[in-house]
Amino acid sequence: MSDSTTPSRSVRVPAELRALAANGAALRNALTELAARTPDAIALGRGDPDLDTPPHITAAANAAISAGLADQPMPPAGMPELRAAVARRLRTERGIPVDADGVLITCGGQEGLYLLMQALLGPGDEILVPDPRYSSYDQAIEHSGATMVPIATEPEDGFDLRPEAVARAITPRTRAILLITPGNPTAGIITPPNLKAIAELAQQHDLIVISDEIYDQLVYPPAEHLSIASLPGMFERTITLNGLSKSYAMTGWRVGYLAGPPEVIGVLTALKQRVSGRVAAPSQYAALAALSGPQDCVVEQRAIYLARREIMLRGLDRLGLTYAPPLGAFYVFADVASVGISAFELSYLLLSEAKVLIFPGTAFGERWVDWLRISYLQPAPVLEDAIDRMATVLERYS
Amino acid sequence: MSSSVLHQAVARSAQRFSLAPPALPPADWIDLAGTDLYEATPDSVRIATRAAVDAHQADHYTRRPGIAPLCARVSEHLAEHGVQLKLDNVIITGGLAEARFLAVRAYAHGRTVLVPATAAPADYVTLAGLSGATVHPWSPDDLPDVANPLVMLSDPDPATGNCLSAAQVARISAWAVARQALIVVDLSLLGVLRDPQAYTLLAADPAVADRVLMLGGFADLPGLDAWQVAWFAGPGAILGPALELKQAMTICSPAVSQYAALAGGAAERAAARASRSQRLAAITALLDRLGIPYLAPATLTYVVADVAALGGGAAVVERCAAHGVGVASGALLGDPNRIRITAIEHNLSEGLRRLEAALTTGTAQP
């Protein structure tokens, strides 16, 4: 296994980038900015769908803007119709017994996560987080004063979260467990039997569950999505986090939501008022159209991602790289140990020499020095081009 | 409230952070107490924003600090007040509340936070509490002997609409350098000054510029409150913590709102000034007619009236509430004998009718 920060062979990574090697979010940002300054770069980094926001959604936003509705201040918890639409979706599609008063509209899923950490955790608390993790969790947890306790997941399990690993990590200070399924960066899912066992653990140890389901509509057969809040006895201890960004190609609109018991949502609303105020009105009208309008776009986009996934997996096979088969989202977490260069350095080489932006695994956890997270959010021909470009670098350095 | 572990956790937070669920106003309420002017977005802004949406410019994450042309516009605006910052030193936020939270949460650690003795709308005391910081009240005329503080300075003061004098700014500047203070200037009302030429911005003083951060909105454009767009800016050497926190909180601000803020031009700003001046005049005319004294307004948004002769601010606020109109209480202004009246656009005439009734007929219902 390589070391992410020690230079290997003759790879010269700029010192300012190397200084960020252990800071996941900052490293991702720095690489993204470097790619933005690199002409003809292919971005397989951020989880930002390249597809357009569907036209019926943008049309609804524009209609609200034309009618002056976007000028009207929204209630602190969000537009009532939007909260109702979220609740309806969670009840009918996910089996979560929530009503509109149990929904808070947030400025993207990430704000929801930040609010939750501040509201639910405090100094001395521990929160269990699967490893690897979406590293933007880190600062939110740090600000709460709590300690993040990683729970290892393994490629041979498809990065599923094993209940016995969760059980081993629980201490008297454990306050909460954070679940994300499908996962980022792994694209693995927590299988229903494991999720049910984890729910039992949460009840036995009286833990809060934060369930990040931002990719719940991007699950590929034969995998299935299960919301833990729909399991018996779990709604009262679970906050479900989701948003519109990934499933409707709406990252720029910044709309997410939290769902849980109404009294809890009331306090979270008060916290949101202090921290960031209300969610932009035009974005809420767009989100309402997304949730209450035709859902063909979700099916179509999922089919596009599925086709791209196959292109990427075939490409990785051609490059001789291994991976745990991705079951959701739009990422592949690939093992590049065979290349003989740390993933951190390889990601720099891929960007500087092949003009392909890919994040190293160390941006998602210290252990993942030989892994890359590849997002396949580009049209098929561009993905093919990216794979060809990657091949040139791998041939040169392997 | 149920006793689940989730309920217990938020109950602790509610106590720790003094959080109470926001109260909703009664039906048919007219709000002359807040900072929202309830204005309509100009047609030209709506058209330009719709064009940006149609061009799919709103679909994706923007550049992390904000779209470059809007950052540049903020930079140019600050330059008009003598502050030189590159566009890379500007972060577009999802509204003023987020900008204020960034200011406190990103910089309070390990410092005493000095908050205005007159509470600002954002309630910096609560924000400092969220950050676990020690809070100390201050006023421009009572500069405390505290080393290395984080100073929240509102100028113009969103609580009163008043501006610091050039002499006060100079005194604060010298004090900040001597105390190694980091200062955040809340400029949310900069765009609605009645007389921008008479205004002195602290960050324009080279002696203190490297320790001054700023936040503000796009108040010079009407109707953007509900769009949730504002900014935070400062020298590159000290801006990093805010940029990191912004990224951790919300990644970037809504693209559609950023394009709306970019859309307004000089004509929209001039029209807004004229409209606001008229509304302000309507308020002062009422107060003149009723013989109620008031401070000369420094901004186009508020009039602060002296209601000592009517029983004081608290009594007048109560009487107004009984008439279905809200005015800000003197407690917010550092003077219990005053009230603040906001020059809203929507329903101002009816609001002033109710205000007159409250001020002249006691507690009678509308």
Short mmCIF file of C-alpha atoms in Angstrom, two decimals, chain B residues 151-360:
data_model
loop_
_atom_site.label_atom_id
_atom_site.label_comp_id
_atom_site.label_asym_id
_atom_site.label_seq_id
_atom_site.Cartn_x
_atom_site.Cartn_y
_atom_site.Cartn_z
CA VAL B 151 -16.02 42.67 16.70
CA MET B 152 -19.41 42.73 15.04
CA LEU B 153 -19.93 46.24 13.74
CA SER B 154 -23.15 47.20 12.01
CA ASP B 155 -22.76 50.30 9.91
CA PRO B 156 -25.32 51.41 8.89
CA ASP B 157 -26.91 49.83 11.94
CA PRO B 158 -29.68 47.49 10.80
CA ALA B 159 -31.39 48.09 14.13
CA THR B 160 -31.65 51.82 13.74
CA GLY B 161 -30.51 52.75 10.25
CA ASN B 162 -27.92 55.08 11.80
CA CYS B 163 -24.37 55.46 10.47
CA LEU B 164 -21.13 55.97 12.33
CA SER B 165 -19.55 59.37 12.01
CA ALA B 166 -16.11 59.72 10.44
CA ALA B 167 -14.71 60.50 13.90
CA GLN B 168 -16.21 57.31 15.35
CA VAL B 169 -14.79 55.27 12.48
CA ALA B 170 -11.32 56.74 13.06
CA ARG B 171 -11.50 55.98 16.79
CA ILE B 172 -12.60 52.38 16.14
CA SER B 173 -9.85 51.94 13.60
CA ALA B 174 -7.12 53.00 16.03
CA TRP B 175 -8.63 50.88 18.78
CA ALA B 176 -8.85 47.81 16.51
CA VAL B 177 -5.19 48.03 15.59
CA ALA B 178 -4.15 48.45 19.22
CA ARG B 179 -6.29 45.53 20.40
CA GLN B 180 -5.45 43.24 17.45
CA ALA B 181 -9.16 43.06 16.77
CA LEU B 182 -10.76 41.27 13.84
CA ILE B 183 -13.75 43.29 12.70
CA VAL B 184 -16.78 42.22 10.70
CA VAL B 185 -18.71 45.16 9.29
CA ASP B 186 -22.34 44.42 8.54
CA LEU B 187 -23.05 46.50 5.43
CA SER B 188 -26.48 45.12 4.70
CA LEU B 189 -27.88 48.65 4.39
CA LEU B 190 -25.01 50.13 2.42
CA GLY B 191 -27.09 50.12 -0.75
CA VAL B 192 -29.92 52.12 0.79
CA LEU B 193 -28.01 55.01 2.33
CA ARG B 194 -29.76 58.33 1.85
CA ASP B 195 -26.42 60.05 1.36
CA PRO B 196 -23.68 57.64 0.27
CA GLN B 197 -21.20 60.49 -0.14
CA ALA B 198 -21.29 61.21 3.58
CA TYR B 199 -20.56 57.63 4.54
CA THR B 200 -17.15 56.45 5.79
CA LEU B 201 -16.40 52.73 5.46
CA LEU B 202 -13.99 51.40 8.08
CA ALA B 203 -12.32 49.01 5.64
CA ALA B 204 -11.24 51.97 3.50
CA ASP B 205 -8.73 52.93 6.20
CA PRO B 206 -5.42 51.28 5.15
CA ALA B 207 -4.32 51.07 8.77
CA VAL B 208 -7.05 48.59 9.58
CA ALA B 209 -8.07 47.16 6.20
CA ASP B 210 -6.18 43.90 6.67
CA ARG B 211 -8.30 43.02 9.69
CA VAL B 212 -11.73 43.96 8.36
CA LEU B 213 -14.22 41.50 6.89
CA MET B 214 -17.48 42.69 5.40
CA LEU B 215 -20.91 41.31 4.65
CA GLY B 216 -23.80 42.80 2.80
CA GLY B 217 -26.69 42.23 0.50
CA PHE B 218 -28.13 43.63 -2.67
CA ALA B 219 -30.47 46.05 -0.94
CA ASP B 220 -29.95 48.61 -3.69
CA LEU B 221 -32.07 46.33 -5.88
CA PRO B 222 -35.69 45.91 -4.88
CA GLY B 223 -37.44 42.64 -4.26
CA LEU B 224 -34.51 40.28 -3.72
CA ASP B 225 -35.17 39.38 -0.07
CA ALA B 226 -36.97 36.14 -0.87
CA TRP B 227 -34.27 35.19 -3.37
CA GLN B 228 -31.77 34.70 -0.55
CA VAL B 229 -28.63 36.19 -1.97
CA ALA B 230 -25.97 38.23 -0.18
CA TRP B 231 -22.18 38.36 0.11
CA PHE B 232 -19.21 38.09 2.43
CA ALA B 233 -15.82 39.59 1.60
CA GLY B 234 -12.43 40.37 2.99
CA PRO B 235 -8.69 40.26 2.46
CA GLY B 236 -7.46 36.93 1.09
CA ALA B 237 -5.24 36.34 4.09
CA ILE B 238 -8.22 36.07 6.44
CA LEU B 239 -11.04 34.95 4.14
CA GLY B 240 -10.18 31.23 4.14
CA PRO B 241 -12.21 30.12 7.19
CA ALA B 242 -15.39 31.67 5.78
CA LEU B 243 -14.86 30.05 2.39
CA GLU B 244 -14.31 26.65 3.97
CA LEU B 245 -17.35 26.96 6.17
CA LYS B 246 -19.54 28.13 3.30
CA GLN B 247 -18.46 25.08 1.32
CA ALA B 248 -19.16 22.79 4.26
CA MET B 249 -22.59 24.29 4.85
CA THR B 250 -24.16 24.68 1.44
CA ILE B 251 -21.46 24.08 -1.22
CA CYS B 252 -22.55 27.16 -3.17
CA SER B 253 -25.50 29.56 -3.25
CA PRO B 254 -28.54 29.10 -5.49
CA ALA B 255 -27.49 29.90 -9.03
CA VAL B 256 -30.87 31.37 -9.99
CA SER B 257 -30.62 33.93 -7.21
CA GLN B 258 -27.08 34.85 -8.15
CA TYR B 259 -28.21 35.61 -11.69
CA ALA B 260 -31.10 37.69 -10.36
CA ALA B 261 -28.73 39.80 -8.27
CA LEU B 262 -26.54 40.24 -11.33
CA ALA B 263 -29.44 41.30 -13.52
CA GLY B 264 -30.26 44.67 -12.03
CA GLY B 265 -28.77 47.81 -13.51
CA ALA B 266 -28.57 51.52 -12.81
CA ALA B 267 -32.15 52.19 -13.93
CA GLU B 268 -33.59 49.67 -11.48
CA ARG B 269 -31.50 51.11 -8.67
CA ALA B 270 -32.59 54.66 -9.43
CA ALA B 271 -36.25 53.64 -9.54
CA ALA B 272 -35.89 51.86 -6.23
CA ARG B 273 -34.36 54.91 -4.60
CA ALA B 274 -37.21 57.10 -5.81
CA SER B 275 -39.87 54.68 -4.62
CA ARG B 276 -38.25 54.19 -1.24
CA SER B 277 -37.83 57.92 -0.75
CA GLN B 278 -41.54 58.39 -1.36
CA ARG B 279 -42.42 55.70 1.16
CA LEU B 280 -40.08 57.15 3.73
CA ALA B 281 -41.72 60.53 3.17
CA ALA B 282 -45.13 58.99 3.76
CA ILE B 283 -44.00 57.77 7.16
CA THR B 284 -42.38 61.03 8.19
CA ALA B 285 -45.45 62.94 6.98
CA LEU B 286 -47.65 60.86 9.26
CA LEU B 287 -45.33 61.41 12.22
CA ASP B 288 -45.21 65.15 11.46
CA ARG B 289 -48.97 65.27 11.32
CA LEU B 290 -49.24 63.50 14.68
CA GLY B 291 -46.50 65.63 16.22
CA ILE B 292 -44.31 62.63 16.98
CA PRO B 293 -40.57 63.38 16.85
CA TYR B 294 -38.19 61.14 14.91
CA LEU B 295 -34.51 60.84 14.02
CA ALA B 296 -33.41 62.05 10.62
CA PRO B 297 -33.28 58.74 8.69
CA ALA B 298 -29.82 57.73 7.50
CA THR B 299 -31.21 55.06 5.17
CA LEU B 300 -34.21 54.76 2.90
CA THR B 301 -35.61 51.84 4.85
CA TYR B 302 -36.53 52.93 8.38
CA VAL B 303 -37.77 55.80 10.47
CA VAL B 304 -36.99 55.71 14.19
CA ALA B 305 -39.61 57.61 16.19
CA ASP B 306 -39.57 58.85 19.76
CA VAL B 307 -42.75 57.68 21.45
CA ALA B 308 -41.93 58.58 25.05
CA ALA B 309 -44.95 60.84 25.15
CA LEU B 310 -47.17 57.91 24.15
CA GLY B 311 -46.04 55.65 26.98
CA GLY B 312 -42.81 54.31 25.50
CA GLY B 313 -41.85 51.77 22.85
CA ALA B 314 -43.26 48.66 24.52
CA ALA B 315 -46.68 50.21 25.03
CA VAL B 316 -46.82 51.48 21.46
CA VAL B 317 -45.74 48.12 20.05
CA GLU B 318 -48.58 46.51 21.99
CA ARG B 319 -51.10 49.05 20.75
CA CYS B 320 -49.94 48.59 17.18
CA ALA B 321 -50.22 44.82 17.48
CA ALA B 322 -53.81 45.23 18.57
CA HIS B 323 -54.39 47.07 15.31
CA GLY B 324 -52.77 44.36 13.19
CA VAL B 325 -49.53 46.17 12.47
CA GLY B 326 -46.06 45.40 13.74
CA VAL B 327 -43.40 47.97 14.57
CA ALA B 328 -39.98 47.18 16.05
CA SER B 329 -39.69 47.71 19.75
CA GLY B 330 -37.28 50.08 21.44
CA ALA B 331 -35.54 47.14 23.06
CA LEU B 332 -34.00 46.40 19.64
CA LEU B 333 -32.75 49.95 19.37
CA GLY B 334 -31.12 50.46 22.71
CA ASP B 335 -33.75 53.01 23.68
CA PRO B 336 -37.05 51.86 25.18
CA ASN B 337 -38.72 55.13 24.23
CA ARG B 338 -38.39 54.51 20.51
CA ILE B 339 -39.96 52.42 17.80
CA ARG B 340 -38.73 51.65 14.30
CA ILE B 341 -41.05 51.79 11.29
CA THR B 342 -40.03 50.06 8.07
CA ALA B 343 -40.88 51.61 4.72
CA ILE B 344 -42.35 48.52 3.10
CA GLU B 345 -43.73 48.63 -0.41
CA HIS B 346 -46.61 46.20 -0.26
CA ASN B 347 -49.47 47.49 1.94
CA LEU B 348 -47.67 50.52 3.34
CA SER B 349 -50.75 52.73 3.04
CA GLU B 350 -52.87 50.31 5.02
CA GLY B 351 -50.03 49.81 7.48
CA LEU B 352 -49.80 53.54 8.09
CA ARG B 353 -53.59 53.78 8.46
CA ARG B 354 -53.43 51.17 11.21
CA LEU B 355 -50.39 52.82 12.75
CA GLU B 356 -52.21 56.15 12.88
CA ALA B 357 -55.18 54.46 14.50
CA ALA B 358 -52.94 52.84 17.08
CA LEU B 359 -51.12 56.07 17.84
CA THR B 360 -54.25 58.20 18.08
#
